[in-house]
Structure formats: C-alpha cells, structure tokens
C-alpha cells in the first residue's frame, strides 16, 4: 500500500507553523508498513487543493489531507475535496448530531459561542463522516481520500479511528555505526544491489553515529541484508554510542 500526504495551510508555506502533521502521519503510516510516496503542502486555495487531491487520488492507494476544516473564510478543504470528486455538499446527519452534542457540552464554558451546526456538518455527498472526538469540525472519507483536521491533537485522535485501514507489506530494520558516511557508500550500494532492499543513511551528529535504515517487503531479504552489513561494518548499540 502506498500513500500521499497533502497538508493545507498558508501558515505552513510561510513558515509560521511547523508541519508536524506530515511528520507524525508519515511515521505512523510507515510503522504500519505503508510506503509514503509524496508529501505536498498547498495554500488555502480551493482550486489548488482540489487539483492536488484529484491527481493524488488517481496515483496512490490512499491520500491523507490535513487542515482547512471549519467555518472560517480560509477553511475550504471540504469544499475542495468535494470539487475533486465532482460532488455536492450535504448535511451529514451523523456529523450533525455529534456537532450538536459537542456544542451542548461546551455551552457552559463558551456561552457566547455562535456556531451554525448544520454548516459545520456539511460534507461531500456519499462520504463517510469521521467524528472529531477532540474538537468540533468533522472529517470524512471520500473514496480513498481521508480528510482530517489541521490541529495536531484533533488530527491524531481522528487518525486512530481509521488507522486499521492502513496496512502495507514494507518492513524496516535499523542498524547503527560510527563509521563516517563517506566510508559507507560502496557497501550501502552493494547491500542494495545484492538483496534488493532500499537503503538510507541518516547522520546523527549529536549522538555521534549514523543510523542505517533497510526497507523491503521481503523479511528474509531484510534479515540477510542486515546480517551482511553486520559482517562488513563496525556496528554499535545506539544507547552506547559516543
């Protein structure tokens, strides 16, 4: 299974907000064996979001979109996703009931809050609603596109509702060495060619070692590649590295 991430927000492009959602989602998907093939940041522009969602929906098994939910003027993600699939917006009754319950629960804390619950619950026709247990605005699933909030705590909680739908065959192994990166290149190319695994080298200057990542869909190939590297490199325990 492969996936693409689309994170929405002018504040991300301007560097005003760190794109922690993309990092978190990529990690969680990779842990589940899903190959994340693209990460794209787009502005709060309906046509741009719709174009990205449409292209990525055709190209990848799943697309996860974060940000731009709600009723402020720059929250146009739901409308854009509907455009991508040529669908209208309708009030989803499940989403509406949850929005109304949430508003009732917080009425005492926010007595002056005015929210159009029906507008909040408008989702693309035929989509599956995703309840926001950590906030107000619902997400949804349209075909292979998962629409999640931009607030990290809300996004993470909502992702857990659908996490079991993301499963892939890619596995990883991690090895650590204090040998300089320049000295590793030939052997990393060799292990890639010998065993058909993907190889990455990530220096950690603070810890004083290089983290090697091996990825493949064949666990036996991973084991053989890791064993071969263990025989040709001076490996270290990351907890004991200088």
PDB file of C-alpha atoms in Angstrom:
ATOM      1  CA  UNK A   1       0.000   0.000   0.000  1.00  0.00           C
ATOM      2  CA  UNK A   2       1.266   3.466  -0.827  1.00  0.00           C
ATOM      3  CA  UNK A   3       0.017   6.859   0.311  1.00  0.00           C
ATOM      4  CA  UNK A   4       0.414  10.579  -0.217  1.00  0.00           C
ATOM      5  CA  UNK A   5       0.020  13.398   2.288  1.00  0.00           C
ATOM      6  CA  UNK A   6      -1.488  16.780   1.454  1.00  0.00           C
ATOM      7  CA  UNK A   7      -1.171  19.373   4.205  1.00  0.00           C
ATOM      8  CA  UNK A   8      -3.181  22.536   3.743  1.00  0.00           C
ATOM      9  CA  UNK A   9      -2.344  25.970   5.083  1.00  0.00           C
ATOM     10  CA  UNK A  10      -0.871  29.316   4.121  1.00  0.00           C
ATOM     11  CA  UNK A  11       0.830  29.340   7.518  1.00  0.00           C
ATOM     12  CA  UNK A  12       2.774  26.197   6.593  1.00  0.00           C
ATOM     13  CA  UNK A  13       4.038  27.683   3.341  1.00  0.00           C
ATOM     14  CA  UNK A  14       5.017  30.902   5.106  1.00  0.00           C
ATOM     15  CA  UNK A  15       6.993  29.022   7.733  1.00  0.00           C
ATOM     16  CA  UNK A  16       4.816  30.402  10.521  1.00  0.00           C
ATOM     17  CA  UNK A  17       3.773  26.918  11.633  1.00  0.00           C
ATOM     18  CA  UNK A  18       5.873  23.763  11.636  1.00  0.00           C
ATOM     19  CA  UNK A  19       4.387  20.942   9.589  1.00  0.00           C
ATOM     20  CA  UNK A  20       4.245  18.431  12.435  1.00  0.00           C
ATOM     21  CA  UNK A  21       1.169  16.728  10.983  1.00  0.00           C
ATOM     22  CA  UNK A  22       3.095  15.462   7.961  1.00  0.00           C
ATOM     23  CA  UNK A  23       5.936  14.167  10.122  1.00  0.00           C
ATOM     24  CA  UNK A  24       3.583  12.436  12.541  1.00  0.00           C
ATOM     25  CA  UNK A  25       1.430  10.856   9.842  1.00  0.00           C
ATOM     26  CA  UNK A  26       4.423   9.688   7.815  1.00  0.00           C
ATOM     27  CA  UNK A  27       5.815   7.986  10.896  1.00  0.00           C
ATOM     28  CA  UNK A  28       2.554   6.309  11.819  1.00  0.00           C
ATOM     29  CA  UNK A  29       1.943   5.112   8.266  1.00  0.00           C
ATOM     30  CA  UNK A  30       5.495   3.826   7.899  1.00  0.00           C
ATOM     31  CA  UNK A  31       5.099   1.936  11.173  1.00  0.00           C
ATOM     32  CA  UNK A  32       2.110   0.198   9.610  1.00  0.00           C
ATOM     33  CA  UNK A  33       4.085  -0.813   6.528  1.00  0.00           C
ATOM     34  CA  UNK A  34       2.620   1.856   4.244  1.00  0.00           C
ATOM     35  CA  UNK A  35       5.014   3.465   1.764  1.00  0.00           C
ATOM     36  CA  UNK A  36       4.561   7.250   1.885  1.00  0.00           C
ATOM     37  CA  UNK A  37       5.422   8.390  -1.637  1.00  0.00           C
ATOM     38  CA  UNK A  38       4.599  12.123  -1.554  1.00  0.00           C
ATOM     39  CA  UNK A  39       4.190  14.951   0.919  1.00  0.00           C
ATOM     40  CA  UNK A  40       2.733  18.150  -0.506  1.00  0.00           C
ATOM     41  CA  UNK A  41       1.971  21.484   1.158  1.00  0.00           C
ATOM     42  CA  UNK A  42      -0.682  23.594  -0.550  1.00  0.00           C
ATOM     43  CA  UNK A  43      -2.213  27.002   0.215  1.00  0.00           C
ATOM     44  CA  UNK A  44      -5.757  27.646   1.402  1.00  0.00           C
ATOM     45  CA  UNK A  45      -6.954  27.894  -2.200  1.00  0.00           C
ATOM     46  CA  UNK A  46      -9.897  25.730  -3.168  1.00  0.00           C
ATOM     47  CA  UNK A  47      -8.848  25.060  -6.761  1.00  0.00           C
ATOM     48  CA  UNK A  48      -5.278  24.174  -5.795  1.00  0.00           C
ATOM     49  CA  UNK A  49      -6.426  21.744  -3.106  1.00  0.00           C
ATOM     50  CA  UNK A  50      -8.944  20.139  -5.464  1.00  0.00           C
ATOM     51  CA  UNK A  51      -6.310  19.677  -8.167  1.00  0.00           C
ATOM     52  CA  UNK A  52      -3.829  18.059  -5.775  1.00  0.00           C
ATOM     53  CA  UNK A  53      -6.435  15.743  -4.273  1.00  0.00           C
ATOM     54  CA  UNK A  54      -7.692  14.670  -7.687  1.00  0.00           C
ATOM     55  CA  UNK A  55      -4.228  13.903  -9.046  1.00  0.00           C
ATOM     56  CA  UNK A  56      -3.044  12.088  -5.937  1.00  0.00           C
ATOM     57  CA  UNK A  57      -6.266  10.093  -5.584  1.00  0.00           C
ATOM     58  CA  UNK A  58      -5.619   8.623  -9.026  1.00  0.00           C
ATOM     59  CA  UNK A  59      -1.930   7.998  -8.388  1.00  0.00           C
ATOM     60  CA  UNK A  60      -1.866   6.466  -4.899  1.00  0.00           C
ATOM     61  CA  UNK A  61      -3.762   3.914  -2.852  1.00  0.00           C
ATOM     62  CA  UNK A  62      -4.642   6.484  -0.190  1.00  0.00           C
ATOM     63  CA  UNK A  63      -4.431  10.240   0.263  1.00  0.00           C
ATOM     64  CA  UNK A  64      -4.496  11.903   3.669  1.00  0.00           C
ATOM     65  CA  UNK A  65      -5.415  15.584   3.732  1.00  0.00           C
ATOM     66  CA  UNK A  66      -4.963  17.685   6.861  1.00  0.00           C
ATOM     67  CA  UNK A  67      -6.044  21.227   7.616  1.00  0.00           C
ATOM     68  CA  UNK A  68      -8.680  23.643   6.426  1.00  0.00           C
ATOM     69  CA  UNK A  69     -11.695  22.224   8.278  1.00  0.00           C
ATOM     70  CA  UNK A  70     -14.147  24.565   9.969  1.00  0.00           C
ATOM     71  CA  UNK A  71     -16.128  27.634   9.004  1.00  0.00           C
ATOM     72  CA  UNK A  72     -13.578  30.474   8.814  1.00  0.00           C
ATOM     73  CA  UNK A  73     -13.106  32.020   5.356  1.00  0.00           C
ATOM     74  CA  UNK A  74      -9.862  30.162   4.687  1.00  0.00           C
ATOM     75  CA  UNK A  75     -11.316  26.755   5.629  1.00  0.00           C
ATOM     76  CA  UNK A  76     -12.078  25.424   2.156  1.00  0.00           C
ATOM     77  CA  UNK A  77     -10.736  21.877   2.259  1.00  0.00           C
ATOM     78  CA  UNK A  78     -14.061  20.072   2.443  1.00  0.00           C
ATOM     79  CA  UNK A  79     -15.400  22.071  -0.491  1.00  0.00           C
ATOM     80  CA  UNK A  80     -12.207  21.398  -2.448  1.00  0.00           C
ATOM     81  CA  UNK A  81     -12.373  17.650  -1.859  1.00  0.00           C
ATOM     82  CA  UNK A  82     -15.989  17.671  -2.997  1.00  0.00           C
ATOM     83  CA  UNK A  83     -14.864  19.511  -6.145  1.00  0.00           C
ATOM     84  CA  UNK A  84     -12.161  16.913  -6.777  1.00  0.00           C
ATOM     85  CA  UNK A  85     -14.826  14.205  -6.956  1.00  0.00           C
ATOM     86  CA  UNK A  86     -17.461  16.383  -8.614  1.00  0.00           C
ATOM     87  CA  UNK A  87     -19.807  16.038  -5.667  1.00  0.00           C
ATOM     88  CA  UNK A  88     -22.030  18.490  -3.869  1.00  0.00           C
ATOM     89  CA  UNK A  89     -22.088  19.133  -0.136  1.00  0.00           C
ATOM     90  CA  UNK A  90     -24.890  17.810   2.070  1.00  0.00           C
ATOM     91  CA  UNK A  91     -25.580  17.942   5.790  1.00  0.00           C
ATOM     92  CA  UNK A  92     -24.446  14.607   7.183  1.00  0.00           C
ATOM     93  CA  UNK A  93     -26.841  13.544   9.922  1.00  0.00           C
ATOM     94  CA  UNK A  94     -24.242  11.596  11.914  1.00  0.00           C
ATOM     95  CA  UNK A  95     -21.840  14.543  11.833  1.00  0.00           C
ATOM     96  CA  UNK A  96     -24.641  16.960  12.675  1.00  0.00           C
ATOM     97  CA  UNK A  97     -25.692  15.002  15.737  1.00  0.00           C
ATOM     98  CA  UNK A  98     -22.126  14.942  17.012  1.00  0.00           C
ATOM     99  CA  UNK A  99     -21.577  18.662  16.381  1.00  0.00           C
ATOM    100  CA  UNK A 100     -24.777  19.427  18.282  1.00  0.00           C
ATOM    101  CA  UNK A 101     -23.711  17.194  21.192  1.00  0.00           C
ATOM    102  CA  UNK A 102     -20.327  18.913  21.331  1.00  0.00           C
ATOM    103  CA  UNK A 103     -21.861  22.385  21.260  1.00  0.00           C
ATOM    104  CA  UNK A 104     -24.234  21.426  24.054  1.00  0.00           C
ATOM    105  CA  UNK A 105     -21.361  20.053  26.126  1.00  0.00           C
ATOM    106  CA  UNK A 106     -19.285  23.239  25.831  1.00  0.00           C
ATOM    107  CA  UNK A 107     -22.163  25.724  26.095  1.00  0.00           C
ATOM    108  CA  UNK A 108     -21.448  26.433  29.739  1.00  0.00           C
ATOM    109  CA  UNK A 109     -17.786  27.157  29.068  1.00  0.00           C
ATOM    110  CA  UNK A 110     -18.474  29.241  25.945  1.00  0.00           C
ATOM    111  CA  UNK A 111     -21.906  30.826  26.454  1.00  0.00           C
ATOM    112  CA  UNK A 112     -21.423  33.372  23.669  1.00  0.00           C
ATOM    113  CA  UNK A 113     -20.271  30.857  21.064  1.00  0.00           C
ATOM    114  CA  UNK A 114     -22.382  31.006  17.918  1.00  0.00           C
ATOM    115  CA  UNK A 115     -21.955  28.104  15.514  1.00  0.00           C
ATOM    116  CA  UNK A 116     -24.142  27.003  12.627  1.00  0.00           C
ATOM    117  CA  UNK A 117     -24.159  23.277  13.381  1.00  0.00           C
ATOM    118  CA  UNK A 118     -25.653  22.358  10.019  1.00  0.00           C
ATOM    119  CA  UNK A 119     -22.966  24.289   8.147  1.00  0.00           C
ATOM    120  CA  UNK A 120     -20.299  22.608  10.265  1.00  0.00           C
ATOM    121  CA  UNK A 121     -21.699  19.192   9.332  1.00  0.00           C
ATOM    122  CA  UNK A 122     -21.743  19.715   5.552  1.00  0.00           C
ATOM    123  CA  UNK A 123     -19.659  17.002   3.883  1.00  0.00           C
ATOM    124  CA  UNK A 124     -19.237  15.713   0.322  1.00  0.00           C
ATOM    125  CA  UNK A 125     -22.241  13.679  -0.783  1.00  0.00           C
ATOM    126  CA  UNK A 126     -21.696   9.974  -0.184  1.00  0.00           C
ATOM    127  CA  UNK A 127     -18.684  10.466   2.085  1.00  0.00           C
ATOM    128  CA  UNK A 128     -18.132   8.636   5.358  1.00  0.00           C
ATOM    129  CA  UNK A 129     -18.074  11.035   8.319  1.00  0.00           C
ATOM    130  CA  UNK A 130     -15.233  10.938  10.829  1.00  0.00           C
ATOM    131  CA  UNK A 131     -16.250  12.190  14.242  1.00  0.00           C
ATOM    132  CA  UNK A 132     -13.963  14.724  15.892  1.00  0.00           C
ATOM    133  CA  UNK A 133     -13.606  13.471  19.463  1.00  0.00           C
ATOM    134  CA  UNK A 134     -11.084  16.171  20.306  1.00  0.00           C
ATOM    135  CA  UNK A 135     -12.764  19.172  18.668  1.00  0.00           C
ATOM    136  CA  UNK A 136     -15.773  20.267  16.661  1.00  0.00           C
ATOM    137  CA  UNK A 137     -15.272  20.030  12.892  1.00  0.00           C
ATOM    138  CA  UNK A 138     -15.842  16.540  11.461  1.00  0.00           C
ATOM    139  CA  UNK A 139     -13.575  14.913   8.943  1.00  0.00           C
ATOM    140  CA  UNK A 140     -14.605  12.465   6.249  1.00  0.00           C
ATOM    141  CA  UNK A 141     -13.516   9.754   3.847  1.00  0.00           C
ATOM    142  CA  UNK A 142     -14.275  10.127   0.144  1.00  0.00           C
ATOM    143  CA  UNK A 143     -13.229   7.077  -1.868  1.00  0.00           C
ATOM    144  CA  UNK A 144      -9.523   6.771  -0.981  1.00  0.00           C
ATOM    145  CA  UNK A 145      -9.145  10.303   0.425  1.00  0.00           C
ATOM    146  CA  UNK A 146      -9.091  10.841   4.185  1.00  0.00           C
ATOM    147  CA  UNK A 147      -9.814  14.402   5.321  1.00  0.00           C
ATOM    148  CA  UNK A 148      -8.500  15.228   8.795  1.00  0.00           C
ATOM    149  CA  UNK A 149      -8.268  18.389  10.920  1.00  0.00           C
ATOM    150  CA  UNK A 150      -5.189  20.577  10.971  1.00  0.00           C
ATOM    151  CA  UNK A 151      -4.966  20.919  14.759  1.00  0.00           C
ATOM    152  CA  UNK A 152      -2.485  18.164  15.687  1.00  0.00           C
ATOM    153  CA  UNK A 153      -4.339  16.832  18.727  1.00  0.00           C
ATOM    154  CA  UNK A 154      -7.561  16.561  16.712  1.00  0.00           C
ATOM    155  CA  UNK A 155      -5.820  15.071  13.681  1.00  0.00           C
ATOM    156  CA  UNK A 156      -4.042  12.412  15.727  1.00  0.00           C
ATOM    157  CA  UNK A 157      -7.205  11.385  17.548  1.00  0.00           C
ATOM    158  CA  UNK A 158      -9.172  11.180  14.306  1.00  0.00           C
ATOM    159  CA  UNK A 159      -6.465   9.178  12.552  1.00  0.00           C
ATOM    160  CA  UNK A 160      -6.799   6.490  15.200  1.00  0.00           C
ATOM    161  CA  UNK A 161     -10.391   5.959  14.023  1.00  0.00           C
ATOM    162  CA  UNK A 162      -9.112   4.778  10.636  1.00  0.00           C
ATOM    163  CA  UNK A 163      -5.598   3.566  11.443  1.00  0.00           C
ATOM    164  CA  UNK A 164      -6.543  -0.084  10.919  1.00  0.00           C
ATOM    165  CA  UNK A 165      -7.410   0.721   7.300  1.00  0.00           C
ATOM    166  CA  UNK A 166      -3.738   1.394   6.547  1.00  0.00           C
ATOM    167  CA  UNK A 167      -1.650  -1.722   6.234  1.00  0.00           C
ATOM    168  CA  UNK A 168       1.277  -2.448   3.982  1.00  0.00           C
ATOM    169  CA  UNK A 169       3.962  -5.018   3.446  1.00  0.00           C
ATOM    170  CA  UNK A 170       7.015  -2.803   3.873  1.00  0.00           C
ATOM    171  CA  UNK A 171       9.233  -3.662   6.834  1.00  0.00           C
ATOM    172  CA  UNK A 172      12.299  -1.885   8.178  1.00  0.00           C
ATOM    173  CA  UNK A 173      15.488  -2.766  10.001  1.00  0.00           C
ATOM    174  CA  UNK A 174      17.757  -0.246  11.713  1.00  0.00           C
ATOM    175  CA  UNK A 175      21.494  -0.532  12.228  1.00  0.00           C
ATOM    176  CA  UNK A 176      23.944   1.961  13.753  1.00  0.00           C
ATOM    177  CA  UNK A 177      27.589   2.619  13.046  1.00  0.00           C
ATOM    178  CA  UNK A 178      30.175   5.238  13.948  1.00  0.00           C
ATOM    179  CA  UNK A 179      31.968   4.816  10.636  1.00  0.00           C
ATOM    180  CA  UNK A 180      31.957   8.046   8.560  1.00  0.00           C
ATOM    181  CA  UNK A 181      29.199   8.288   5.995  1.00  0.00           C
ATOM    182  CA  UNK A 182      31.677   8.680   3.145  1.00  0.00           C
ATOM    183  CA  UNK A 183      33.194   5.297   4.044  1.00  0.00           C
ATOM    184  CA  UNK A 184      29.814   3.576   3.842  1.00  0.00           C
ATOM    185  CA  UNK A 185      28.717   4.453   0.331  1.00  0.00           C
ATOM    186  CA  UNK A 186      30.156   1.484  -1.555  1.00  0.00           C
ATOM    187  CA  UNK A 187      28.827  -1.029   0.962  1.00  0.00           C
ATOM    188  CA  UNK A 188      25.382   0.564   1.045  1.00  0.00           C
ATOM    189  CA  UNK A 189      25.171   0.362  -2.731  1.00  0.00           C
ATOM    190  CA  UNK A 190      26.401  -3.226  -2.536  1.00  0.00           C
ATOM    191  CA  UNK A 191      23.779  -4.309   0.010  1.00  0.00           C
ATOM    192  CA  UNK A 192      21.068  -2.638  -2.051  1.00  0.00           C
ATOM    193  CA  UNK A 193      22.124  -4.468  -5.224  1.00  0.00           C
ATOM    194  CA  UNK A 194      22.761  -7.835  -3.534  1.00  0.00           C
ATOM    195  CA  UNK A 195      19.497  -8.108  -1.610  1.00  0.00           C
ATOM    196  CA  UNK A 196      17.069  -5.758  -3.382  1.00  0.00           C
ATOM    197  CA  UNK A 197      16.434  -3.586  -0.344  1.00  0.00           C
ATOM    198  CA  UNK A 198      16.076   0.170  -0.056  1.00  0.00           C
ATOM    199  CA  UNK A 199      18.835   1.772   1.981  1.00  0.00           C
ATOM    200  CA  UNK A 200      19.025   5.087   3.795  1.00  0.00           C
ATOM    201  CA  UNK A 201      21.810   6.636   5.853  1.00  0.00           C
ATOM    202  CA  UNK A 202      20.919   9.332   8.385  1.00  0.00           C
ATOM    203  CA  UNK A 203      23.743  11.012  10.331  1.00  0.00           C
ATOM    204  CA  UNK A 204      23.060  11.892  13.947  1.00  0.00           C
ATOM    205  CA  UNK A 205      25.890  14.259  14.758  1.00  0.00           C
ATOM    206  CA  UNK A 206      24.765  14.822  18.308  1.00  0.00           C
ATOM    207  CA  UNK A 207      24.777  11.099  19.072  1.00  0.00           C
ATOM    208  CA  UNK A 208      27.954  10.543  17.048  1.00  0.00           C
ATOM    209  CA  UNK A 209      26.679   7.756  14.825  1.00  0.00           C
ATOM    210  CA  UNK A 210      24.948   7.050  11.523  1.00  0.00           C
ATOM    211  CA  UNK A 211      21.544   5.367  11.506  1.00  0.00           C
ATOM    212  CA  UNK A 212      21.123   2.942   8.621  1.00  0.00           C
ATOM    213  CA  UNK A 213      17.624   2.006   7.527  1.00  0.00           C
ATOM    214  CA  UNK A 214      16.881  -1.034   5.386  1.00  0.00           C
ATOM    215  CA  UNK A 215      13.396  -1.377   3.881  1.00  0.00           C
ATOM    216  CA  UNK A 216      11.815  -4.161   1.848  1.00  0.00           C
ATOM    217  CA  UNK A 217       8.648  -6.209   1.517  1.00  0.00           C
ATOM    218  CA  UNK A 218      10.583  -9.479   1.888  1.00  0.00           C
ATOM    219  CA  UNK A 219      11.535 -10.048   5.558  1.00  0.00           C
ATOM    220  CA  UNK A 220      14.081 -12.728   4.625  1.00  0.00           C
ATOM    221  CA  UNK A 221      15.856 -10.276   2.322  1.00  0.00           C
ATOM    222  CA  UNK A 222      15.909  -7.755   5.165  1.00  0.00           C
ATOM    223  CA  UNK A 223      17.397 -10.271   7.564  1.00  0.00           C
ATOM    224  CA  UNK A 224      20.043 -11.316   5.032  1.00  0.00           C
ATOM    225  CA  UNK A 225      20.919  -7.694   4.249  1.00  0.00           C
ATOM    226  CA  UNK A 226      21.198  -6.811   7.939  1.00  0.00           C
ATOM    227  CA  UNK A 227      23.406  -9.842   8.581  1.00  0.00           C
ATOM    228  CA  UNK A 228      25.634  -8.971   5.639  1.00  0.00           C
ATOM    229  CA  UNK A 229      26.070  -5.406   6.897  1.00  0.00           C
ATOM    230  CA  UNK A 230      26.774  -6.664  10.412  1.00  0.00           C
ATOM    231  CA  UNK A 231      29.641  -8.703   8.976  1.00  0.00           C
ATOM    232  CA  UNK A 232      31.092  -5.826   6.941  1.00  0.00           C
ATOM    233  CA  UNK A 233      30.568  -2.835   9.250  1.00  0.00           C
ATOM    234  CA  UNK A 234      31.521  -1.967  12.790  1.00  0.00           C
ATOM    235  CA  UNK A 235      28.057  -1.658  14.296  1.00  0.00           C
ATOM    236  CA  UNK A 236      27.257  -0.067  17.641  1.00  0.00           C
ATOM    237  CA  UNK A 237      24.387  -0.086  20.089  1.00  0.00           C
ATOM    238  CA  UNK A 238      22.811   3.391  19.774  1.00  0.00           C
ATOM    239  CA  UNK A 239      22.445   3.548  23.558  1.00  0.00           C
ATOM    240  CA  UNK A 240      26.186   3.001  23.967  1.00  0.00           C
ATOM    241  CA  UNK A 241      27.391   5.181  21.050  1.00  0.00           C
ATOM    242  CA  UNK A 242      29.502   8.199  21.877  1.00  0.00           C
TER     243      UNK A 242
END
